[in-house]
Short mmCIF file of C-alpha atoms and ligand atoms in Angstrom, two decimals:
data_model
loop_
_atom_site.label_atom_id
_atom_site.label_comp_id
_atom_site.label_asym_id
_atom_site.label_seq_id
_atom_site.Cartn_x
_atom_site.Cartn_y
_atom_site.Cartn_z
CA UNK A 759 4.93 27.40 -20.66
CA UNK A 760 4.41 25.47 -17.39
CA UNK A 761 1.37 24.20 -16.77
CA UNK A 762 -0.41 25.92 -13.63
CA UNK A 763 -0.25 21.80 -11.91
CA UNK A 764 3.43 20.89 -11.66
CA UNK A 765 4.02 18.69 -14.64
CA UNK A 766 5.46 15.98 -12.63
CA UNK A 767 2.51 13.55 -13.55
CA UNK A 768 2.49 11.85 -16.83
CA UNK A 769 -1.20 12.21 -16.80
CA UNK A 770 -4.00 9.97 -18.77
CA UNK A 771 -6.28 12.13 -21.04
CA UNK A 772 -9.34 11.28 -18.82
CA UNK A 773 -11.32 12.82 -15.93
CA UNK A 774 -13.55 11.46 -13.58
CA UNK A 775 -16.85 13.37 -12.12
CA UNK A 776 -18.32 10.87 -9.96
CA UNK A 777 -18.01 7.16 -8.84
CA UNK A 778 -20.26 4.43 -6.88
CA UNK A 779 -18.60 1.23 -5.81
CA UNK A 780 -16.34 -0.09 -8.31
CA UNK A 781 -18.04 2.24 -11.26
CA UNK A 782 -16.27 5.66 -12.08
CA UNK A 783 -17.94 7.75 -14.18
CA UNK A 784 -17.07 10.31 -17.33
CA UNK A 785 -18.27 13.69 -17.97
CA UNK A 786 -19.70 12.43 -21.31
CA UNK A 787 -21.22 9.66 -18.99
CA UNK A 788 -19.25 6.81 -19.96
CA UNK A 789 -18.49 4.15 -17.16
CA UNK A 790 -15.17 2.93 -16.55
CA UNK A 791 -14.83 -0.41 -14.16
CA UNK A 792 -12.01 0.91 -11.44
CA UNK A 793 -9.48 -1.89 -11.07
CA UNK A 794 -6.78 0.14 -9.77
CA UNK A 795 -9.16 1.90 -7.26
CA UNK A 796 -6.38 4.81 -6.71
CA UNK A 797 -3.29 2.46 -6.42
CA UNK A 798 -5.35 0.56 -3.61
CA UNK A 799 -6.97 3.34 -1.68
CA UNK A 800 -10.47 3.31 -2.32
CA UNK A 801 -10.51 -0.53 -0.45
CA UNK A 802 -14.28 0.07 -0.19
CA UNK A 803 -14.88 1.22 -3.15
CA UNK A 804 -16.21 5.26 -4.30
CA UNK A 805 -18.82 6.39 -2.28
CA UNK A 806 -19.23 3.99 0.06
CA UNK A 807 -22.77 4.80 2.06
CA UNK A 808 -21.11 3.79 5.14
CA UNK A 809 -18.00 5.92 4.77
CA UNK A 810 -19.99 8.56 3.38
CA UNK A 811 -22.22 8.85 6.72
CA UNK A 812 -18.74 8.07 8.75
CA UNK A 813 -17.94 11.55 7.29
CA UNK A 814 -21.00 14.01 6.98
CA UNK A 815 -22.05 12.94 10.50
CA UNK A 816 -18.33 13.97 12.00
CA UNK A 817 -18.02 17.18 9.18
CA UNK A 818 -21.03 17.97 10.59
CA UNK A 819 -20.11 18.08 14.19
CA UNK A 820 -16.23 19.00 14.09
CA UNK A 821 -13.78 18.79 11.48
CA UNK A 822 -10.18 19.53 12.77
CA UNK A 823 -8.79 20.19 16.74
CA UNK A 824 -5.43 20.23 17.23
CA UNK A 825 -3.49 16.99 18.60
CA UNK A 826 -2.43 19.75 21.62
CA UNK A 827 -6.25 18.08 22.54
CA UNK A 828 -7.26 14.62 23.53
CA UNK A 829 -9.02 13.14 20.10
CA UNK A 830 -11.62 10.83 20.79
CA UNK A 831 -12.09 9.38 17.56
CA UNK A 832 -8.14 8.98 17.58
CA UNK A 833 -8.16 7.21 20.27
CA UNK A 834 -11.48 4.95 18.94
CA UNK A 835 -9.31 4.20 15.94
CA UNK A 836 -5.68 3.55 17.65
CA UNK A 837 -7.42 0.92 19.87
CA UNK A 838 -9.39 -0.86 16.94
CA UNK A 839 -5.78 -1.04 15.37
CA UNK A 840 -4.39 -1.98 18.56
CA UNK A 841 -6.76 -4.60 19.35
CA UNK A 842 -6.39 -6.15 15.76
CA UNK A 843 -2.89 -6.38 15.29
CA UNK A 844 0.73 -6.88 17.12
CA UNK A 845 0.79 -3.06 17.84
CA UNK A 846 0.96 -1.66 21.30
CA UNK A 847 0.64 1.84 20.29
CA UNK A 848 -0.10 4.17 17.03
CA UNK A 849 0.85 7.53 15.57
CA UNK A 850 -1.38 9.01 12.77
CA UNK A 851 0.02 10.68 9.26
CA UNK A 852 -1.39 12.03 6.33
CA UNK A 853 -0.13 9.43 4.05
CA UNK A 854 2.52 6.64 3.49
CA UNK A 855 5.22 9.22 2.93
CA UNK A 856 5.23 10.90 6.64
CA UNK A 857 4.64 7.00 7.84
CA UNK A 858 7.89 6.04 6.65
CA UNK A 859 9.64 9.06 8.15
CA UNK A 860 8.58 8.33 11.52
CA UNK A 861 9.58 4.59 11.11
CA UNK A 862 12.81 6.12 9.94
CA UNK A 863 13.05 8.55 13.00
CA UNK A 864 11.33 5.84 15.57
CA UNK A 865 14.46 3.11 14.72
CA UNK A 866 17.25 6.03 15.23
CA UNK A 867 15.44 7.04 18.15
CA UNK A 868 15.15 3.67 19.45
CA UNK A 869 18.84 2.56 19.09
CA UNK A 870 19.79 6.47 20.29
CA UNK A 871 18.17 5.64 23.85
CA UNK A 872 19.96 2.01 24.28
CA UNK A 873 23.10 4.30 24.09
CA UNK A 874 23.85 2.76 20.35
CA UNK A 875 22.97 6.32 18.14
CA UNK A 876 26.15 4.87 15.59
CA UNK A 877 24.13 2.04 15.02
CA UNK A 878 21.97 3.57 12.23
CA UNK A 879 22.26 1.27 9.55
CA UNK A 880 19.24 0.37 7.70
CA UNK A 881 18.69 -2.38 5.09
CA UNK A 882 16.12 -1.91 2.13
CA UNK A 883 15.30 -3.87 -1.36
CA UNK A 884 15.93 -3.37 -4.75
CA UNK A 885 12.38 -2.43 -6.34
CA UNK A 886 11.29 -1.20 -2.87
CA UNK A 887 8.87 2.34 -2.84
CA UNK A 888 8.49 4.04 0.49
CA UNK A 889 6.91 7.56 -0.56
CA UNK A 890 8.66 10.62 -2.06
CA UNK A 891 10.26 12.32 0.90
CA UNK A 892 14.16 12.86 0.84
CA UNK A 893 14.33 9.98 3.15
CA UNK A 894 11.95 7.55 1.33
CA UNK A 895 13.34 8.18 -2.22
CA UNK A 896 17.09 7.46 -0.04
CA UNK A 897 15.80 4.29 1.55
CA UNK A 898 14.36 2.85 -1.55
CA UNK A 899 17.51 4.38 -3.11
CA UNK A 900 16.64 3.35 -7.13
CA UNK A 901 18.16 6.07 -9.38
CA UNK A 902 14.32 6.60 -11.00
CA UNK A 903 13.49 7.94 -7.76
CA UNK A 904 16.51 10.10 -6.57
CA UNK A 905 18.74 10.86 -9.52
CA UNK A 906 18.70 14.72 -9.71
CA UNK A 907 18.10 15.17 -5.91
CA UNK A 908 21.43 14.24 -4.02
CA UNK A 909 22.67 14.63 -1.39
CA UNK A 910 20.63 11.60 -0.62
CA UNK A 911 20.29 11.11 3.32
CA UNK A 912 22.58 8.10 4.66
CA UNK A 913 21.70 5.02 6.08
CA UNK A 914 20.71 3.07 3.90
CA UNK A 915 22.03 0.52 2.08
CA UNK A 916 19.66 -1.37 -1.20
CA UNK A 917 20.19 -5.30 -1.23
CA UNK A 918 18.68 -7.20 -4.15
CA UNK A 919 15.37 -9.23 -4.48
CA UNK A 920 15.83 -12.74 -3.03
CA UNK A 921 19.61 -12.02 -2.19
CA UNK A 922 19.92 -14.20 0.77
CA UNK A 923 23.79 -13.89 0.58
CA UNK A 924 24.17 -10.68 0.59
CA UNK A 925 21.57 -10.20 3.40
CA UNK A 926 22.87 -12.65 5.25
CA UNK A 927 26.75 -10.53 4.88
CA UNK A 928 24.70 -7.52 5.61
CA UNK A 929 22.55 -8.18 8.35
CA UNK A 930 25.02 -8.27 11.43
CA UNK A 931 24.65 -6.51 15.00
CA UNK A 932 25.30 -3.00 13.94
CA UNK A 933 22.37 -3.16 11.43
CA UNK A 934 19.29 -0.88 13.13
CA UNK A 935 16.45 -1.86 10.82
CA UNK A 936 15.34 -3.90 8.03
CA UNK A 937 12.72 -2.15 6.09
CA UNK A 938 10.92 -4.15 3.79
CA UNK A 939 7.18 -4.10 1.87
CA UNK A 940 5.57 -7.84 2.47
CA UNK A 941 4.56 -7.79 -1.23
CA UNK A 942 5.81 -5.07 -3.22
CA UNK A 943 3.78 -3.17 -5.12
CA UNK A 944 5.59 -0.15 -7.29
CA UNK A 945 8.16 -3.10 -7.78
CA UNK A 946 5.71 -5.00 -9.56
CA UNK A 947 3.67 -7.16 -7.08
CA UNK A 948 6.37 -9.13 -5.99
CA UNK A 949 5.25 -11.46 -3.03
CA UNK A 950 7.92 -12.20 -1.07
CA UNK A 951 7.55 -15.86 0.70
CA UNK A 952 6.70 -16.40 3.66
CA UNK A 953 9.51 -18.75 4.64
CA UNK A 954 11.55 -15.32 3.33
CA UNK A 955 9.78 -13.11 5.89
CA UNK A 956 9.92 -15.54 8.64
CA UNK A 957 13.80 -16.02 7.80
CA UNK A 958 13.86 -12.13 8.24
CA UNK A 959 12.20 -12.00 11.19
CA UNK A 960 14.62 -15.06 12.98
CA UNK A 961 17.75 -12.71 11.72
CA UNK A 962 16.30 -9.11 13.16
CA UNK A 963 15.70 -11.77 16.65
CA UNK A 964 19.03 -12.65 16.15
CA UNK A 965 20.81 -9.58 16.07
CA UNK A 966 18.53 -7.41 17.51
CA UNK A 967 17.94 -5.60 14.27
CA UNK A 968 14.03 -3.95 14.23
CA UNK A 969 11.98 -5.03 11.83
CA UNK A 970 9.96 -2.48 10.03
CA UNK A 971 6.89 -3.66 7.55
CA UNK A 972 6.21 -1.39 4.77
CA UNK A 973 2.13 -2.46 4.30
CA UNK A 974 0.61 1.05 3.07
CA UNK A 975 -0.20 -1.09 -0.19
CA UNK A 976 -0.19 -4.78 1.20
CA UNK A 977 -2.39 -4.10 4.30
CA UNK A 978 -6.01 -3.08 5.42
CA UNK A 979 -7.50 -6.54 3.99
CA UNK A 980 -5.39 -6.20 0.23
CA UNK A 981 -3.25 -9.58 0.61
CA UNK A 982 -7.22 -11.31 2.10
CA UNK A 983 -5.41 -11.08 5.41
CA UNK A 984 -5.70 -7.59 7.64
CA UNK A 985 -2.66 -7.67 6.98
CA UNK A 986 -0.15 -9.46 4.92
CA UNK A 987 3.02 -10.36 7.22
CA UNK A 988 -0.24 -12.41 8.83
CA UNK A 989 0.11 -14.69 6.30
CA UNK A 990 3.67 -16.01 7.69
CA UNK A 991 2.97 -16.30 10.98
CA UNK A 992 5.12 -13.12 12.45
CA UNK A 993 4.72 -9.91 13.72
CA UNK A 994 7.21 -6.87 12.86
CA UNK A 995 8.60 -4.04 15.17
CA UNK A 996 7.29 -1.34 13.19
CA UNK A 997 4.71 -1.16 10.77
CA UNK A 998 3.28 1.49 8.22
CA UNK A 999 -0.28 1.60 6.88
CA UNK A 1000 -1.92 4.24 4.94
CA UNK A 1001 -4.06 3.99 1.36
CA UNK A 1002 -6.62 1.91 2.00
CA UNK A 1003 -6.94 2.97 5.66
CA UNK A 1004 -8.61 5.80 5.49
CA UNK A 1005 -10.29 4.50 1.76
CA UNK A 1006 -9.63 7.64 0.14
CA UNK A 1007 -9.45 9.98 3.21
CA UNK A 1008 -5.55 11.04 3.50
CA UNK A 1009 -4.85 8.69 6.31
CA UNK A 1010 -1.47 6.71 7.40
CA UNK A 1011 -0.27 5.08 10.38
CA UNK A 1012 2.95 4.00 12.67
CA UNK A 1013 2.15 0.90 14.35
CA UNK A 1014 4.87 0.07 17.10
CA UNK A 1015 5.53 -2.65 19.53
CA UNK A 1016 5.75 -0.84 22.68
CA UNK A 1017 9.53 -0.80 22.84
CA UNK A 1018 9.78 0.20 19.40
CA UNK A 1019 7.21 3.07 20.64
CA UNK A 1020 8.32 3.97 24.12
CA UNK A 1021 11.60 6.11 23.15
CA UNK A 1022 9.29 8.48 21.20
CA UNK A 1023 7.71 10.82 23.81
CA UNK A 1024 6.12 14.19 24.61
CA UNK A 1025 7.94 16.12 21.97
CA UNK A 1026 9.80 13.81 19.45
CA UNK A 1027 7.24 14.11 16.80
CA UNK A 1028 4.07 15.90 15.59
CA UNK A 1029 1.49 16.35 12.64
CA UNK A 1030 -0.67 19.01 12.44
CA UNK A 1031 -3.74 17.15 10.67
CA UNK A 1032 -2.55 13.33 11.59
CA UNK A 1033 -5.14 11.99 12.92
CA UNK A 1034 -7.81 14.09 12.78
CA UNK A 1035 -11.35 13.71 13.91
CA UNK A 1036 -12.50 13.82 10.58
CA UNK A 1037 -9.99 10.81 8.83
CA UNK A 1038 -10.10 8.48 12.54
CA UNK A 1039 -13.75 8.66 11.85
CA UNK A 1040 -13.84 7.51 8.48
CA UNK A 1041 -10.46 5.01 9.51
CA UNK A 1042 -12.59 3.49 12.42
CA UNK A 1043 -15.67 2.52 10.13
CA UNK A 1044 -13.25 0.83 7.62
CA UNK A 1045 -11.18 -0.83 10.22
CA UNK A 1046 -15.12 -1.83 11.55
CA UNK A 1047 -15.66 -3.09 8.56
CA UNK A 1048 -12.36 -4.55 7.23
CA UNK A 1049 -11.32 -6.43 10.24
CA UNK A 1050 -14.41 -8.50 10.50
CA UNK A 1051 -13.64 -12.04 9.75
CA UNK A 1052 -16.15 -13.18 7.33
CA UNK A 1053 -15.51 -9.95 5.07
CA UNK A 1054 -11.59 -10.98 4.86
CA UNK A 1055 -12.85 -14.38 4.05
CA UNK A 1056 -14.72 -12.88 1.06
CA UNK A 1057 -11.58 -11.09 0.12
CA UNK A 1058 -10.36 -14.42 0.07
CA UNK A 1059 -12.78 -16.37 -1.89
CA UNK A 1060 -12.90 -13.36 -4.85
CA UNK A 1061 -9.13 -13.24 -4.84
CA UNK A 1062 -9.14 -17.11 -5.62
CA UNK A 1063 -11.93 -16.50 -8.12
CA UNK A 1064 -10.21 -13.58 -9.79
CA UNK A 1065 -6.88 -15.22 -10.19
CA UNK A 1066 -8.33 -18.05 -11.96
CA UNK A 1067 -9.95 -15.93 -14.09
CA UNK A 1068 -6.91 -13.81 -14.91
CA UNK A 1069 -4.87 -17.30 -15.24
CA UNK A 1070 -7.53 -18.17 -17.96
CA UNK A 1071 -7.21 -14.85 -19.49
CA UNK A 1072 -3.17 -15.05 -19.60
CA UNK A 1073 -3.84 -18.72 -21.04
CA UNK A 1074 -5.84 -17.22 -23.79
CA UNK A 1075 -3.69 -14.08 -24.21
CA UNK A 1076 0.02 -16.12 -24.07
CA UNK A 1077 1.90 -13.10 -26.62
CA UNK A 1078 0.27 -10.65 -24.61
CA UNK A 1079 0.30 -12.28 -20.86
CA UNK A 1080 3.43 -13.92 -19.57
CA UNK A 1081 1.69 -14.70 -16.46
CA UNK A 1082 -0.33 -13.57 -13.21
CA UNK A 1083 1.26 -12.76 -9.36
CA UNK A 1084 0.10 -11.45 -6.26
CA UNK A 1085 -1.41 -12.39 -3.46
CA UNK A 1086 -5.40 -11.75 -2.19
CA UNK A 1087 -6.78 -8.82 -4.71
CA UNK A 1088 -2.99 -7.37 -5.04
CA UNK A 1089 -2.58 -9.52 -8.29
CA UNK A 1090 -0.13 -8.43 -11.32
CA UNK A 1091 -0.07 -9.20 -14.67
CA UNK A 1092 3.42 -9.32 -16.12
CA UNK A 1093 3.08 -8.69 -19.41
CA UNK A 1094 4.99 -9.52 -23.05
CA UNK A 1095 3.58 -6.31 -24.69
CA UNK A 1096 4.46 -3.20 -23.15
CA UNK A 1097 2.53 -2.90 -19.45
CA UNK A 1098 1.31 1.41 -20.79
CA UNK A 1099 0.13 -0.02 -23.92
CA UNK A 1100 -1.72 -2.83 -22.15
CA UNK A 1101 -3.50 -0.37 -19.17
CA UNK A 1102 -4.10 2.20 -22.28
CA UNK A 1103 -6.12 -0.58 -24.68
CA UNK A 1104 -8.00 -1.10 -20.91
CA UNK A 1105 -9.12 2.46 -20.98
CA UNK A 1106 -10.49 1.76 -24.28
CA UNK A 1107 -12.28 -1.20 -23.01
CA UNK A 1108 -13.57 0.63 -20.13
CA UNK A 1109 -11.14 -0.74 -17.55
CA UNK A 1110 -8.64 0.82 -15.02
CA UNK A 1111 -5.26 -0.46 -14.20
CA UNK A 1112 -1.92 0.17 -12.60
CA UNK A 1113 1.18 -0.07 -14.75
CA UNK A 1114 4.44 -1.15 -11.98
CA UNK A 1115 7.55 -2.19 -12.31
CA UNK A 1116 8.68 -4.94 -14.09
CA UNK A 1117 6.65 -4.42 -16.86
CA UNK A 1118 4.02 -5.42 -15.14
CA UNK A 1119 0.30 -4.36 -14.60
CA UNK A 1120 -1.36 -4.23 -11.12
CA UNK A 1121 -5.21 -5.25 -10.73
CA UNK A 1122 -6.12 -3.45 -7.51
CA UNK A 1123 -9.99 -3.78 -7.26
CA UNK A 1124 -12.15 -2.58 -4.46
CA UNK A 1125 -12.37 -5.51 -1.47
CA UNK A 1126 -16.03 -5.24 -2.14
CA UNK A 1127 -15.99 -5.67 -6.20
CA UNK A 1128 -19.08 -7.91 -6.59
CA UNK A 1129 -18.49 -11.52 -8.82
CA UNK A 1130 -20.51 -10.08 -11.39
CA UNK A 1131 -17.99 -7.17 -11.47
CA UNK A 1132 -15.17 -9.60 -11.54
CA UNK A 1133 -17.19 -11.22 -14.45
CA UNK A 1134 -17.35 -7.78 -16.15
CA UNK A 1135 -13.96 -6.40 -15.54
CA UNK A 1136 -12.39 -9.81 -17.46
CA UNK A 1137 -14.53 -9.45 -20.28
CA UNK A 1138 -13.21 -6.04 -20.44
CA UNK A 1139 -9.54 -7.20 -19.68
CA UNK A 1140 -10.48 -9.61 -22.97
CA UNK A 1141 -10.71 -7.29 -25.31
CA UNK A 1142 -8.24 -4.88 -23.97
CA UNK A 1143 -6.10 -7.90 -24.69
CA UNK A 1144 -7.55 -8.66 -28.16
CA UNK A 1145 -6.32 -5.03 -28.93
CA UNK A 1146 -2.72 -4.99 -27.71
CA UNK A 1147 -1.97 -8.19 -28.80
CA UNK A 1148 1.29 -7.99 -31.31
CA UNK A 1149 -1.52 -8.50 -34.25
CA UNK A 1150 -4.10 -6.91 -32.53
CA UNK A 1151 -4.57 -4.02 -35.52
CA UNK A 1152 -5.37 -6.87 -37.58
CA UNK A 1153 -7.90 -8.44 -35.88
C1 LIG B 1494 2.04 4.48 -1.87
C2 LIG B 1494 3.10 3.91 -1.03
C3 LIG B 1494 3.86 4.72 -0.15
C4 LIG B 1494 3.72 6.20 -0.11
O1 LIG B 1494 2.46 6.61 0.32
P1 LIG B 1494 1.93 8.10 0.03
O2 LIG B 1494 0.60 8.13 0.71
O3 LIG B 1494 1.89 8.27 -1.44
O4 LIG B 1494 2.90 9.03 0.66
C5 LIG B 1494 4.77 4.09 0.67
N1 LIG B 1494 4.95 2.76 0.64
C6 LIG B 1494 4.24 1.96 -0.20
C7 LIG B 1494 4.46 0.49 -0.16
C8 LIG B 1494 3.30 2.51 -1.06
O5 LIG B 1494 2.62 1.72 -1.90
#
């Protein structure tokens, strides 16, 4: 019989009641240390006092008007992004999914007005994740993700990781977008170089091709950077954000440059919760607090600190660890023993991680993990290693 949740979850035997910081905690009262912190949402960790006040003080007051109104805290937050990045204007979504669709919609539109709708061509990457819509699961276009659910939505076309040939074959003048995440993160926290993105950002100039940055996982402070395309020097068309925007509030964004923006008027688009006074209240305090200099800075210093650590722990663990990647506190471990079997022997150490592609498990703490939790969460990561090494049952 089906279950009364839609099986489509294969879901981990445990169940959390309550959290604080980078602590989540079991019925039976057992602690787990949250290094996946909801696939990077919960950037400032559970129950944040901040965010916490950010959201009883605006539930208390007024939960939900329609975007027919003028939203003040909407507008608070859209000028805090606006302020703090290349964007000249923002629309607000419920999550990553319903970001991408608008960047999808915002590039046709765009190329529709300059009299050019046939140019709708849009390049993607092998390994790339966008959301679960019918035009994400077509734009990342991997068979996991849309076999069973064709006709898949055209447009798209998938080059490889690192192809530089065939992008370079590809990306002509009748190509509308590139679409691409500055580190991937379902792919397996795969980094992509900076020369890379500034290479991609000198072809879109080129040929007038938009550049659209997929950051829901790589942004809001993840990479130690607001936001990760920072880290080469360039600025896209187009950007989505969501996760750790709204820190477990459903929250996404569409950045835009303003001519990326301007052929989307009165009209063209619409959510009827995006951007809400409730999730711009509780985006604004964590764009308060994650845009501030010195706490990036921190995000830097930990990141540095962590990696070693999780370098000395692949060192000591070489038939379980192949090696770390990443960037900031988006690190992976790609693994030699199977990445499930590795995040499972974590549970039993009292550790959460990501399994992603590539075999590969993601480390995804909160921006504010503490050292001493860093300290913590390796000596968990030890023995979670001790246990799925090939001769773990031994020892
Ligand atoms: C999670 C994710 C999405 C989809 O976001 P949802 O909020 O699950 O719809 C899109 N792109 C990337 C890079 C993601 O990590």
């Amino acid at each position: 019989m089906i279950p009364a949740v839609l099986p489509t979850y294969n879901r981990t035997p445990l169940s959390f009641v309550s959290g604080e910081g980078c602590w989540l905690r079991e019925e039976s009262g057992r602690h787990y240390l949250d290094f996946g912190a909801g696939i990077g949402v919960n950037a400032l960790g559970h129950a944040n006092p901040a965010l916490v006040e950010a959201l009883t003080a605006q539930a208390e007051k007024l939960w939900h008007v329609s975007n027919l109104y003028r939203i003040p805290q909407q507008e608070r937050l859209a000028e805090l992004l606006v302020d703090q990045t290349f964007a000249d204007t923002v629309f607000f979504t419920n999550s990553g999914t319903e970001a991408a669709e608008l960047a999808i919609k915002m590039v046709r539109k765009y190329w529709h007005d300059r009299g050019e709708s046939a140019r709708s061509r849009i390049l993607t990457f092998e390994g790339a994740f966008h959301g679960r819509s019918t035009a994400a699961i077509a734009a990342a276009g991997a068979e996991k993700l849309t076999a069973g659910f064709g006709p898949l939505m055209p447009g798209f076309e998938t080059l490889g990781w690192g192809d530089h040939d065939a992008l370079h074959a590809a990306l002509d003048e009748t190509v509308a977008a590139v679409m691409i995440e500055p580190i991937q993160g379902e792919g397996g926290i795969r980094p992509l170089p900076d020369a890379c993105l500034k290479g991609l950002r000198e072809l879109c100039d080129r040929t007038g091709a938009l550049l659209v940055l997929d950051e829901v996982q790589c942004g809001m402070g993840r990479s130690g950077r607001l936001f990760a395309h920072e880290w080469a020097g360039i600025a896209p068309d187009i950007m989505l954000v969501a996760k750790g925007i709204g820190g477990g509030f459903p929250l996404g964004a569409v950045l835009a440059t303003e001519a990326a923006g301007a052929p989307m008027g009165a009209g063209t688009h619409g959510s009827t919760y995006g951007g809400n006074p409730l999730g711009c209240a509780v985006g604004a305090k964590i764009m308060e607090i994650v845009a501030d200099e010195a706490f990036l800075a921190e995000v830097r210093r930990k990141a540095g600190a962590l990696r070693q650590k999780l370098e000395g722990l692949a060192a000591s663990h070489p038939d379980v660890i192949e090696g770390v990647r990443g960037t900031g506190l988006m690190l992976g471990l790609k693994c030699r023993v199977t990445n499930t079997d590795f995040v499972k022997a974590g549970h039993d150490a009292g550790i959460l991680t990501v399994p992603a592609a590539e075999n590969v498990v993601r480390v995804l703490p909160p921006l504010n993990v503490t050292d001493a939790e860093m300290d913590e969460a390796l000596a968990r990561l030890d023995r979670a290693a001790l246990a799925a090494a090939p001769d773990g049952a031994r020892g």
